PDB file of C-alpha atoms in Angstrom:
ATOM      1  CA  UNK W   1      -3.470 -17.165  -6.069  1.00 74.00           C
ATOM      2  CA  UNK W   2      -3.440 -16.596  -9.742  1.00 88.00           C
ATOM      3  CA  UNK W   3      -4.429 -12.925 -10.203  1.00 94.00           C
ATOM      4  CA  UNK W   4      -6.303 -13.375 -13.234  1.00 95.00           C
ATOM      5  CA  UNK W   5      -7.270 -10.491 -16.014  1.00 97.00           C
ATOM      6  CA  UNK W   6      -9.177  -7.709 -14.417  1.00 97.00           C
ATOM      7  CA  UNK W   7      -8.588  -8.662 -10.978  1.00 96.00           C
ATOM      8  CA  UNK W   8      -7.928  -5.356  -8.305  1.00 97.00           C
ATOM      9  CA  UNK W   9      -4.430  -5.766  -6.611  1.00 97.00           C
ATOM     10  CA  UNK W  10      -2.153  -4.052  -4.655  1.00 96.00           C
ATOM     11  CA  UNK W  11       2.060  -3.753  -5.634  1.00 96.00           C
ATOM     12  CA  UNK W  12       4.435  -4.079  -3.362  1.00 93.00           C
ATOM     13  CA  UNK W  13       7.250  -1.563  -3.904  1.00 90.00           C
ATOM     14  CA  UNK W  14      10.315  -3.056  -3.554  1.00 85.00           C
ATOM     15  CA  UNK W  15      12.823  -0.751  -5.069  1.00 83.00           C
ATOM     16  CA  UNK W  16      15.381   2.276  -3.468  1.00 80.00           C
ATOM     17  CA  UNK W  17      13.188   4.456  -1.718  1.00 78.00           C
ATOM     18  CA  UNK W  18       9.244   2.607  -2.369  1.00 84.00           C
ATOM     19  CA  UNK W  19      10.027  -0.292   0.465  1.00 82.00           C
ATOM     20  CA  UNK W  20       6.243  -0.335   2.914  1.00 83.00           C
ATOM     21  CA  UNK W  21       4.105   1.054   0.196  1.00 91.00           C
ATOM     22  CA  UNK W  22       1.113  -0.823  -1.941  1.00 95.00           C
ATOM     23  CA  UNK W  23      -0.346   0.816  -5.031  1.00 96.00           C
ATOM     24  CA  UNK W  24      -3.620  -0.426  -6.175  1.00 97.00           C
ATOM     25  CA  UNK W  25      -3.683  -1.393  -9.856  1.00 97.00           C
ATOM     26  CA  UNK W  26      -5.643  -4.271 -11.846  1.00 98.00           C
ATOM     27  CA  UNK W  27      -4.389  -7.051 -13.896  1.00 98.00           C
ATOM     28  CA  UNK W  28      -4.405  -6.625 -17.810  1.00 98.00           C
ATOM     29  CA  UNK W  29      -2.009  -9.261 -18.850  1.00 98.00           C
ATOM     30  CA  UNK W  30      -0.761 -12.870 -17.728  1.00 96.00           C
ATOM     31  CA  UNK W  31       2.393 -14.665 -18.623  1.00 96.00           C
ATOM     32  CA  UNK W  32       3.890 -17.361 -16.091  1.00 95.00           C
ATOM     33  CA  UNK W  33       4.812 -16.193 -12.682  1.00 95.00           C
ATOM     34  CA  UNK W  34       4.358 -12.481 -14.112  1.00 97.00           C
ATOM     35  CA  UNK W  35       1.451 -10.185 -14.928  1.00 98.00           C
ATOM     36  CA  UNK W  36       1.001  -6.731 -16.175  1.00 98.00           C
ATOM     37  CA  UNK W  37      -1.132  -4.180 -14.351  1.00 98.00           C
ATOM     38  CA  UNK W  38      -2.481  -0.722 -14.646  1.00 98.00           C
ATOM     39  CA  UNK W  39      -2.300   1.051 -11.900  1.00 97.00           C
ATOM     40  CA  UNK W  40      -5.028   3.081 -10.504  1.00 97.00           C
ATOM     41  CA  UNK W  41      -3.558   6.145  -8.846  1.00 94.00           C
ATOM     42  CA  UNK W  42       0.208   6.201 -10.691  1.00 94.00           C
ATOM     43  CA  UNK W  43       0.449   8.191 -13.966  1.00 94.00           C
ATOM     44  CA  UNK W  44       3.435   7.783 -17.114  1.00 95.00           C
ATOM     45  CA  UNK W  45       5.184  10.370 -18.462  1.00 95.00           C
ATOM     46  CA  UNK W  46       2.780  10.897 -21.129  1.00 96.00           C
ATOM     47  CA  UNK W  47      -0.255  11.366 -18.611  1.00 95.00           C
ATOM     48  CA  UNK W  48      -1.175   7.960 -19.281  1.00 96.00           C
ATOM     49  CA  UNK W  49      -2.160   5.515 -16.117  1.00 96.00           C
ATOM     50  CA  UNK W  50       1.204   3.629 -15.182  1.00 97.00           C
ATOM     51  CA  UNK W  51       1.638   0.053 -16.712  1.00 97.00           C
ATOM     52  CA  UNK W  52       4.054  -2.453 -15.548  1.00 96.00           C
ATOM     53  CA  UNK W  53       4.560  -5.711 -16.380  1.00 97.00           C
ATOM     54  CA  UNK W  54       5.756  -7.774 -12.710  1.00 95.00           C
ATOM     55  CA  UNK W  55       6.462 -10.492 -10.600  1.00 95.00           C
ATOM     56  CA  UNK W  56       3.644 -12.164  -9.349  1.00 95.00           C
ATOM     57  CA  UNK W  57       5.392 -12.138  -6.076  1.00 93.00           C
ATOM     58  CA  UNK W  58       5.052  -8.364  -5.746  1.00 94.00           C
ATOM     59  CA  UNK W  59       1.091  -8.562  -6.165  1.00 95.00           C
ATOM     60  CA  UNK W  60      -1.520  -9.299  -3.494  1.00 94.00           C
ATOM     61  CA  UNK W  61      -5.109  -9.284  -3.430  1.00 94.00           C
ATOM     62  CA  UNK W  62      -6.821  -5.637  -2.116  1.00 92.00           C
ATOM     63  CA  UNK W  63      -7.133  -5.969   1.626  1.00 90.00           C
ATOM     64  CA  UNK W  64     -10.643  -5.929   2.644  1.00 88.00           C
ATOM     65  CA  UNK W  65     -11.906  -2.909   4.710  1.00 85.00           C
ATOM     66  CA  UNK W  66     -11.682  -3.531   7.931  1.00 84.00           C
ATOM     67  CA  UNK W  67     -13.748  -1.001  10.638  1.00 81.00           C
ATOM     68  CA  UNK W  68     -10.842  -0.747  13.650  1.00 81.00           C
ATOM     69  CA  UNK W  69     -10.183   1.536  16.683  1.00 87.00           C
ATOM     70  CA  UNK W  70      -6.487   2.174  16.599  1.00 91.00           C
ATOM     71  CA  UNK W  71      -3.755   2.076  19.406  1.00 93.00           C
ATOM     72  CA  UNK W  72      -0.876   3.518  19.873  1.00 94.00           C
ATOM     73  CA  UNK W  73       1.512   1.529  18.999  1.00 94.00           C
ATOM     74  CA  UNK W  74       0.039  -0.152  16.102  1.00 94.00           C
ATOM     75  CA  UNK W  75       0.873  -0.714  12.930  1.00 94.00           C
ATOM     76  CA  UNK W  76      -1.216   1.216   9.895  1.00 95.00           C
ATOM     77  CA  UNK W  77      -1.320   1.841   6.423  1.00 94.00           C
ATOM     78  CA  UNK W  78      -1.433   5.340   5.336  1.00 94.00           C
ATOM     79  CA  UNK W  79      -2.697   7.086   2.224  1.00 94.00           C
ATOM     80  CA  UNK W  80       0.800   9.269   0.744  1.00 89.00           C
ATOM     81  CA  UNK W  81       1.726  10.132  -2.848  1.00 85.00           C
ATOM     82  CA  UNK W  82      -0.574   8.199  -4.542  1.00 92.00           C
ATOM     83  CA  UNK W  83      -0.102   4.915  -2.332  1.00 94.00           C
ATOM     84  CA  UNK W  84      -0.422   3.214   0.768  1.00 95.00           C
ATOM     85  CA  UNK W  85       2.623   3.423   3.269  1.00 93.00           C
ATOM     86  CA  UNK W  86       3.005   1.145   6.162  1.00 92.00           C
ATOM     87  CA  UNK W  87       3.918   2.945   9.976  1.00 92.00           C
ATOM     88  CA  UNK W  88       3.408   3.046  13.660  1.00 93.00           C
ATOM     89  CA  UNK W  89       0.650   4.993  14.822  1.00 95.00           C
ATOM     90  CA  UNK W  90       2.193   7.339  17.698  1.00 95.00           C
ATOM     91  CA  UNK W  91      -0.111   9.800  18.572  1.00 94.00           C
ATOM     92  CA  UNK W  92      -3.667  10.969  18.178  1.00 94.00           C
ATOM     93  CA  UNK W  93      -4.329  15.094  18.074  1.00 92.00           C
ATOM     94  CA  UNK W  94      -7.904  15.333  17.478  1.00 91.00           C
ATOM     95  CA  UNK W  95      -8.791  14.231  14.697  1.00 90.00           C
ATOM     96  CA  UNK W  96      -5.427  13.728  12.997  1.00 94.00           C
ATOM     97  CA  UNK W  97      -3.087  10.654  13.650  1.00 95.00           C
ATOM     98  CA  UNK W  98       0.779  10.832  13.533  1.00 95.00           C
ATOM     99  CA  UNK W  99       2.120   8.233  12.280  1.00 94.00           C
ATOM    100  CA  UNK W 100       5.967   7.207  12.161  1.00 92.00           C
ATOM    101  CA  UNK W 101       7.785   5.745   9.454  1.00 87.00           C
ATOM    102  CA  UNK W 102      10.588   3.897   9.575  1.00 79.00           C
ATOM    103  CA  UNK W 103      11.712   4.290   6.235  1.00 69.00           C
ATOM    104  CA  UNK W 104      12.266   7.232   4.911  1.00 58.00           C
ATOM    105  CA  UNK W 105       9.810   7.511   2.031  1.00 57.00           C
ATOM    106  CA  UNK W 106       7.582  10.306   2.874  1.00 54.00           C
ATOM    107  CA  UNK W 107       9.363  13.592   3.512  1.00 56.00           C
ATOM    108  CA  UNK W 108       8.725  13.666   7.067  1.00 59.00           C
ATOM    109  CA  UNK W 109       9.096  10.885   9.132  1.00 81.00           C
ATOM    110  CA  UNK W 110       6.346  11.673  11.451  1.00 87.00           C
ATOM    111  CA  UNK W 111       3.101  13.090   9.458  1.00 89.00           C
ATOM    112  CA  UNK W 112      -0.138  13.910  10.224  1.00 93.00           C
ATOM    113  CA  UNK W 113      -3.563  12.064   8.899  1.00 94.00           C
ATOM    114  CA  UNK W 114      -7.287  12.230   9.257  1.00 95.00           C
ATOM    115  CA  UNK W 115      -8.785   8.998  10.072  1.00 92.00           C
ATOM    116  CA  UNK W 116     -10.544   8.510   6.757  1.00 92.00           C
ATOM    117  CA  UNK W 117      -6.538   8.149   5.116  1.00 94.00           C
ATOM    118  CA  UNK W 118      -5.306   5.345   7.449  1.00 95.00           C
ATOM    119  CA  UNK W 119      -6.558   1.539   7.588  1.00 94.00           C
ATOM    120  CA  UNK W 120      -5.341  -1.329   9.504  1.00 93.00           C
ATOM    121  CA  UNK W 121      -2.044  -2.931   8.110  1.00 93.00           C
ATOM    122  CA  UNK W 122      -2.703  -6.142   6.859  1.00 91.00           C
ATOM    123  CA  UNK W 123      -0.005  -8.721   5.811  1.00 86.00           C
ATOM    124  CA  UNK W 124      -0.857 -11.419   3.588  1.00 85.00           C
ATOM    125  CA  UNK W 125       0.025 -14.773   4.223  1.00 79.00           C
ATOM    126  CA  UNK W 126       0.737 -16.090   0.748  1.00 69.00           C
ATOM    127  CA  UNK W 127       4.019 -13.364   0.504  1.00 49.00           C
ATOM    128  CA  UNK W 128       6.076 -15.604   3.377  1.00 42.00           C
ATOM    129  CA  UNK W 129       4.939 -19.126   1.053  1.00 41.00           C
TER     130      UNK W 129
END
């Protein structure tokens, strides 16, 4: 895929601490193998959207929605500081779903969502090429 200028994307954090999350940005610059995006969601220092210049390797296209019933036991995006996560759904209270994460990026390793901040986890193919 060549994630071309204005394209919507998702980063795949890969440093200390960011390992399971995608944060949705667009492409505003090509070079080979790299491109610089502006996220959507993450701010600079100076109040400024967040722009980074990456790997294409750390960049996939935005999943599509996808309308699912979830099960215990599967696996789940969920919307936290700013990003999607990736954990295990566990349990269902209501409305809310707990969901587990194995790393240890949000505070709390099992949290609480509505519905409306969770979608199915989707892994593209392209990462494993």
């Amino acid at each position: 895929m060549s994630f071309e200028i204005g394209e919507s994307v998702e980063v795949i954090g890969n440093e200390d601490g960011m390992e399971g999350s995608y944060f949705k940005g667009h492409v505003i610059g090509r070079s080979p193998g790299r491109r610089s995006i502006r996220y959507d969601t993450l701010i600079a220092d100076d109040g400024s959207p967040l722009e980074e210049v990456i790997s294409v390797r750390r960049l996939r296209p935005t999943p599509p929605t996808v309308l699912a019933r979830f099960h215990l036991g599967d696996m789940v995006d969920a919307w936290h500081n700013e990003g999607w996560w990736v954990g295990k759904y566990v349990r269902r209270e209501g409305e809310n779903y707990t969901i587990f994460f194995e790393n240890e990026a949000p505070a709390n390793r099992h949290v609480s969502y509505p519905k409306a901040q969770i979608r199915v986890h989707q892994e593209w193919k392209e990462l494993a090429k």
